[in-house]
């Protein structure tokens, strides 16, 4: 085995020893499906200040810009599909190697790949509500800027905006699994957004970090694998089956 796979082999051992494994993902898990992340060179926040589009204030003060941003993200998801990494994670859950996935992603690709136990910590871009009265809405009503028939308010996707609370059920479930975990595998996130950034430090289990960029702030992980999510997950899957 080449030395570069040494870290993958270490993680495979952790997976074999673990009775409760949690996978925590971020936007880097979806870039190989064609969805931009946020803070890489080609990420959404390179040209857009998130505070001008991804906050409640933006929704109230500049609904047109808020609507333009989330409509563009929705239209960009048109024919997006899960990649091999999503399917490997779903297979590991079916094989009993992974007990839950906590994701910051709102694209629904883990579900689409077959993962059952997924906590969507930042909500979903595929469901909608009236921001003022909470009435459920549908994509067309949002895309066509319809006013809420109940109160005349604006529709919005059910994604968590900066400054908003995370969905209680998703957070409580993710925290339960993280605190029970023998192993937490973090994939494709800069870990810059609170409170999800704290989750990897809230487990007493082993921790692994798979990411294109590994910084000194991630030196607390027990094992780190620098590279693309799809590639790393494929190598680990091969080692599990060798
Ligand atoms: N494989 C592995 N890592 C990748 C890949 C890939 N194919 N593509 C990108 N990455 C890495 C990047 O190097 C970066 O470190 O994934 C990380 C993505 O970080 P961010 O763009 O900051 O995305 P994320 O951490 O998920 O952001 C958290 O911020 O804007 C909010 O609500 C939004 O949920 C998002 C939150
Ligand atoms: Zn309403």
Short mmCIF file of C-alpha atoms and ligand atoms in Angstrom, two decimals:
data_model
loop_
_atom_site.label_atom_id
_atom_site.label_comp_id
_atom_site.label_asym_id
_atom_site.label_seq_id
_atom_site.Cartn_x
_atom_site.Cartn_y
_atom_site.Cartn_z
CA UNK A 1 0.00 0.00 0.00
CA UNK A 2 1.44 3.40 -0.90
CA UNK A 3 2.10 5.64 2.10
CA UNK A 4 -0.54 8.11 0.83
CA UNK A 5 -3.21 5.48 1.58
CA UNK A 6 -1.90 5.04 5.13
CA UNK A 7 -4.43 7.57 6.41
CA UNK A 8 -7.24 5.83 4.52
CA UNK A 9 -6.20 2.51 6.14
CA UNK A 10 -6.20 4.13 9.59
CA UNK A 11 -9.74 5.38 8.99
CA UNK A 12 -10.82 1.92 7.82
CA UNK A 13 -9.57 0.50 11.13
CA UNK A 14 -11.51 3.13 13.05
CA UNK A 15 -14.62 2.19 11.02
CA UNK A 16 -14.22 -1.51 11.84
CA UNK A 17 -13.81 -0.72 15.56
CA UNK A 18 -16.69 1.75 15.71
CA UNK A 19 -20.18 0.67 16.76
CA UNK A 20 -21.67 4.12 16.09
CA UNK A 21 -20.31 6.15 13.16
CA UNK A 22 -21.59 9.57 12.13
CA UNK A 23 -20.76 11.38 8.90
CA UNK A 24 -20.89 15.21 8.89
CA UNK A 25 -20.84 16.87 5.47
CA UNK A 26 -20.62 20.33 3.94
CA UNK A 27 -20.73 21.88 0.49
CA UNK A 28 -17.50 20.13 -0.53
CA UNK A 29 -19.52 16.90 -0.57
CA UNK A 30 -21.65 18.28 -3.44
CA UNK A 31 -19.10 20.06 -5.68
CA UNK A 32 -18.41 16.81 -7.60
CA UNK A 33 -22.12 16.79 -8.44
CA UNK A 34 -21.67 20.23 -10.02
CA UNK A 35 -22.91 22.43 -7.14
CA UNK A 36 -20.57 25.32 -6.17
CA UNK A 37 -19.47 25.46 -2.55
CA UNK A 38 -19.27 28.77 -0.70
CA UNK A 39 -15.70 29.63 0.31
CA UNK A 40 -13.49 27.99 -2.31
CA UNK A 41 -12.14 30.02 -5.22
CA UNK A 42 -15.23 29.13 -7.28
CA UNK A 43 -17.64 29.34 -4.34
CA UNK A 44 -20.83 31.41 -4.04
CA UNK A 45 -19.31 33.84 -1.54
CA UNK A 46 -16.44 34.79 -3.86
CA UNK A 47 -18.63 37.34 -5.70
CA UNK A 48 -21.57 37.74 -3.32
CA UNK A 49 -21.53 39.01 0.26
CA UNK A 50 -23.67 36.41 2.10
CA UNK A 51 -25.05 39.12 4.39
CA UNK A 52 -26.72 40.78 1.38
CA UNK A 53 -28.66 37.66 0.35
CA UNK A 54 -28.65 34.95 3.05
CA UNK A 55 -30.13 36.82 6.03
CA UNK A 56 -33.65 37.68 7.26
CA UNK A 57 -32.71 41.35 6.86
CA UNK A 58 -31.91 40.75 3.17
CA UNK A 59 -35.27 38.99 2.77
CA UNK A 60 -37.11 41.98 4.26
CA UNK A 61 -35.04 44.86 2.84
CA UNK A 62 -34.14 43.48 -0.57
CA UNK A 63 -36.51 40.65 -1.44
CA UNK A 64 -35.68 41.00 -5.15
CA UNK A 65 -31.97 40.23 -4.53
CA UNK A 66 -32.86 37.47 -2.02
CA UNK A 67 -35.27 36.00 -4.58
CA UNK A 68 -32.72 36.29 -7.42
CA UNK A 69 -30.04 34.47 -5.38
CA UNK A 70 -32.19 31.54 -4.22
CA UNK A 71 -33.92 31.23 -7.60
CA UNK A 72 -30.47 30.96 -9.23
CA UNK A 73 -29.44 28.28 -6.72
CA UNK A 74 -32.70 26.39 -7.30
CA UNK A 75 -32.41 26.57 -11.10
CA UNK A 76 -28.77 25.47 -10.79
CA UNK A 77 -29.98 22.25 -9.11
CA UNK A 78 -32.05 21.34 -12.17
CA UNK A 79 -30.51 18.04 -13.26
CA UNK A 80 -27.99 17.66 -10.44
CA UNK A 81 -27.46 14.05 -9.29
CA UNK A 82 -25.64 12.44 -6.34
CA UNK A 83 -22.05 11.33 -7.16
CA UNK A 84 -20.28 8.07 -6.23
CA UNK A 85 -19.37 9.45 -2.81
CA UNK A 86 -23.04 9.96 -1.86
CA UNK A 87 -23.85 6.40 -2.97
CA UNK A 88 -20.92 4.95 -0.99
CA UNK A 89 -22.14 6.68 2.19
CA UNK A 90 -25.67 5.33 1.60
CA UNK A 91 -24.23 1.80 1.08
CA UNK A 92 -22.24 2.06 4.33
CA UNK A 93 -25.49 2.90 6.15
CA UNK A 94 -27.19 -0.13 4.59
CA UNK A 95 -24.17 -2.29 5.58
CA UNK A 96 -24.38 -1.01 9.18
CA UNK A 97 -21.03 0.83 8.94
CA UNK A 98 -22.64 4.29 9.30
CA UNK A 99 -25.51 5.11 11.67
CA UNK A 100 -26.33 8.68 10.64
CA UNK A 101 -25.46 11.56 8.35
CA UNK A 102 -25.60 15.19 9.51
CA UNK A 103 -25.32 17.63 6.62
CA UNK A 104 -25.07 21.40 6.18
CA UNK A 105 -26.16 20.92 2.57
CA UNK A 106 -29.69 21.83 1.52
CA UNK A 107 -29.56 20.02 -1.85
CA UNK A 108 -31.07 16.71 -0.69
CA UNK A 109 -28.39 14.61 -2.45
CA UNK A 110 -27.77 12.30 0.54
CA UNK A 111 -31.47 11.35 0.57
CA UNK A 112 -31.48 11.00 -3.21
CA UNK A 113 -28.52 8.58 -3.01
CA UNK A 114 -30.44 6.42 -0.53
CA UNK A 115 -29.22 7.57 2.90
CA UNK A 116 -32.11 7.13 5.34
CA UNK A 117 -30.95 8.74 8.57
CA UNK A 118 -30.06 12.28 7.46
CA UNK A 119 -30.22 15.38 9.66
CA UNK A 120 -30.42 18.48 7.44
CA UNK A 121 -28.91 21.01 9.86
CA UNK A 122 -29.32 23.99 7.51
CA UNK A 123 -32.73 22.92 6.20
CA UNK A 124 -33.75 22.20 2.62
CA UNK A 125 -33.96 24.32 -0.53
CA UNK A 126 -36.63 21.96 -1.89
CA UNK A 127 -39.45 23.04 0.47
CA UNK A 128 -40.97 26.50 0.97
CA UNK A 129 -43.01 28.56 3.42
CA UNK A 130 -44.42 32.05 3.80
CA UNK A 131 -41.81 33.96 5.82
CA UNK A 132 -44.50 35.94 7.64
CA UNK A 133 -47.14 33.38 8.64
CA UNK A 134 -45.37 30.07 8.00
CA UNK A 135 -47.96 28.75 5.54
CA UNK A 136 -46.51 25.97 3.39
CA UNK A 137 -45.71 26.97 -0.19
CA UNK A 138 -44.46 25.26 -3.37
CA UNK A 139 -41.50 25.98 -5.65
CA UNK A 140 -43.58 27.69 -8.37
CA UNK A 141 -45.11 30.13 -5.88
CA UNK A 142 -41.60 31.11 -4.76
CA UNK A 143 -40.10 31.26 -8.27
CA UNK A 144 -43.04 33.34 -9.52
CA UNK A 145 -42.86 35.68 -6.48
CA UNK A 146 -46.47 34.96 -5.56
CA UNK A 147 -47.74 36.61 -2.38
CA UNK A 148 -49.01 34.38 0.40
CA UNK A 149 -52.80 33.92 0.02
CA UNK A 150 -53.09 33.80 3.79
CA UNK A 151 -51.28 37.01 4.77
CA UNK A 152 -49.81 38.61 1.65
CA UNK A 153 -46.26 37.82 2.81
CA UNK A 154 -43.22 36.58 0.85
CA UNK A 155 -42.39 32.93 0.18
CA UNK A 156 -38.89 31.63 0.95
CA UNK A 157 -37.09 28.24 0.80
CA UNK A 158 -36.78 26.38 4.12
CA UNK A 159 -33.02 26.97 4.33
CA UNK A 160 -31.49 28.36 7.54
CA UNK A 161 -30.42 31.97 6.93
CA UNK A 162 -27.47 33.49 8.80
CA UNK A 163 -28.69 34.52 12.24
CA UNK A 164 -31.62 32.08 12.24
CA UNK A 165 -31.91 29.12 14.61
CA UNK A 166 -31.23 25.65 13.23
CA UNK A 167 -34.21 23.25 13.10
CA UNK A 168 -34.51 21.80 16.64
CA UNK A 169 -35.23 18.24 15.55
CA UNK A 170 -32.25 18.07 13.17
CA UNK A 171 -29.87 19.65 15.70
CA UNK A 172 -31.04 17.48 18.60
CA UNK A 173 -30.74 14.32 16.50
CA UNK A 174 -27.29 15.23 15.17
CA UNK A 175 -26.08 16.08 18.68
CA UNK A 176 -27.43 12.77 20.03
CA UNK A 177 -25.57 10.82 17.35
CA UNK A 178 -22.35 12.86 17.71
CA UNK A 179 -22.31 12.34 21.48
CA UNK A 180 -22.96 8.61 21.06
CA UNK A 181 -20.42 8.23 18.23
CA UNK A 182 -17.23 6.17 18.42
CA UNK A 183 -16.24 7.80 15.11
CA UNK A 184 -17.18 11.09 13.37
CA UNK A 185 -16.09 11.46 9.74
CA UNK A 186 -16.23 15.11 8.57
CA UNK A 187 -16.26 15.61 4.79
CA UNK A 188 -16.10 18.73 2.59
CA UNK A 189 -16.60 21.64 4.98
CA UNK A 190 -14.49 24.63 6.04
CA UNK A 191 -16.03 24.33 9.55
CA UNK A 192 -16.40 28.12 9.66
CA UNK A 193 -20.10 28.35 10.49
CA UNK A 194 -21.35 28.06 14.06
CA UNK A 195 -22.82 25.92 15.63
CA UNK A 196 -22.09 23.06 13.20
CA UNK A 197 -18.37 23.95 13.40
CA UNK A 198 -18.46 22.83 17.06
CA UNK A 199 -19.89 19.35 16.42
CA UNK A 200 -16.57 17.56 15.70
CA UNK A 201 -15.29 18.69 19.12
CA UNK A 202 -18.41 17.41 20.89
CA UNK A 203 -17.69 13.72 20.45
CA UNK A 204 -15.58 11.48 22.68
CA UNK A 205 -15.03 9.23 19.66
CA UNK A 206 -12.31 9.26 17.02
CA UNK A 207 -12.50 12.05 14.42
CA UNK A 208 -11.55 12.05 10.74
CA UNK A 209 -11.43 14.97 8.29
CA UNK A 210 -11.65 14.49 4.50
CA UNK A 211 -11.27 17.79 2.63
CA UNK A 212 -9.55 19.41 -0.35
CA UNK A 213 -8.00 21.95 2.02
CA UNK A 214 -6.61 20.90 5.42
CA UNK A 215 -5.66 23.82 7.68
CA UNK A 216 -3.86 23.96 11.02
CA UNK A 217 -7.24 24.52 12.69
CA UNK A 218 -8.05 20.92 11.76
CA UNK A 219 -4.95 19.46 13.46
CA UNK A 220 -7.14 18.15 16.33
CA UNK A 221 -8.56 15.42 14.08
CA UNK A 222 -7.25 11.90 14.72
CA UNK A 223 -6.81 11.35 10.98
CA UNK A 224 -6.94 13.73 8.00
CA UNK A 225 -7.19 12.87 4.29
CA UNK A 226 -6.47 15.70 1.86
CA UNK A 227 -8.28 15.37 -1.47
CA UNK A 228 -11.64 15.06 -3.14
CA UNK A 229 -14.53 13.45 -1.29
CA UNK A 230 -15.44 11.07 -4.13
CA UNK A 231 -11.87 9.86 -4.55
CA UNK A 232 -11.23 9.39 -0.81
CA UNK A 233 -14.53 7.57 -0.26
CA UNK A 234 -13.81 5.26 -3.23
CA UNK A 235 -10.36 4.33 -1.85
CA UNK A 236 -11.84 3.66 1.60
CA UNK A 237 -14.61 1.55 0.05
CA UNK A 238 -11.99 -0.49 -1.85
CA UNK A 239 -9.95 -1.03 1.33
CA UNK A 240 -13.11 -2.12 3.18
CA UNK A 241 -13.68 -4.74 0.50
CA UNK A 242 -10.08 -5.90 0.06
N1 LIG B 1 -13.86 17.20 -1.97
C1 LIG B 1 -13.42 17.55 -0.72
N2 LIG B 1 -13.45 18.83 -0.24
C2 LIG B 1 -13.96 19.77 -1.08
C3 LIG B 1 -14.43 19.49 -2.38
C4 LIG B 1 -14.36 18.14 -2.82
N3 LIG B 1 -14.78 17.77 -4.04
N4 LIG B 1 -14.87 20.65 -2.94
C5 LIG B 1 -14.66 21.62 -2.02
N5 LIG B 1 -14.12 21.10 -0.90
C6 LIG B 1 -13.81 21.77 0.37
C7 LIG B 1 -13.31 23.19 0.23
O1 LIG B 1 -11.90 23.20 0.14
C8 LIG B 1 -13.81 23.83 1.53
O2 LIG B 1 -12.85 23.70 2.57
O3 LIG B 1 -15.04 21.85 1.07
C9 LIG B 1 -15.04 23.01 1.90
C10 LIG B 1 -16.33 23.75 1.66
O4 LIG B 1 -16.39 24.80 2.61
P1 LIG B 1 -17.53 25.94 2.45
O5 LIG B 1 -17.56 26.40 1.02
O6 LIG B 1 -17.27 26.95 3.52
O7 LIG B 1 -18.90 25.18 2.69
P2 LIG B 1 -19.49 24.75 4.11
O8 LIG B 1 -18.40 24.49 5.10
O9 LIG B 1 -20.45 23.66 3.85
O10 LIG B 1 -20.30 26.08 4.56
C11 LIG B 1 -21.10 25.99 5.71
O11 LIG B 1 -21.93 28.20 5.26
O12 LIG B 1 -22.70 29.69 3.70
C12 LIG B 1 -23.10 28.84 4.70
O13 LIG B 1 -25.17 27.78 4.90
C13 LIG B 1 -23.99 27.75 4.15
O14 LIG B 1 -24.11 25.43 4.82
C14 LIG B 1 -23.22 26.48 4.41
C15 LIG B 1 -22.30 26.87 5.55
ZN1 LIG B 2 -48.36 34.21 4.93
#
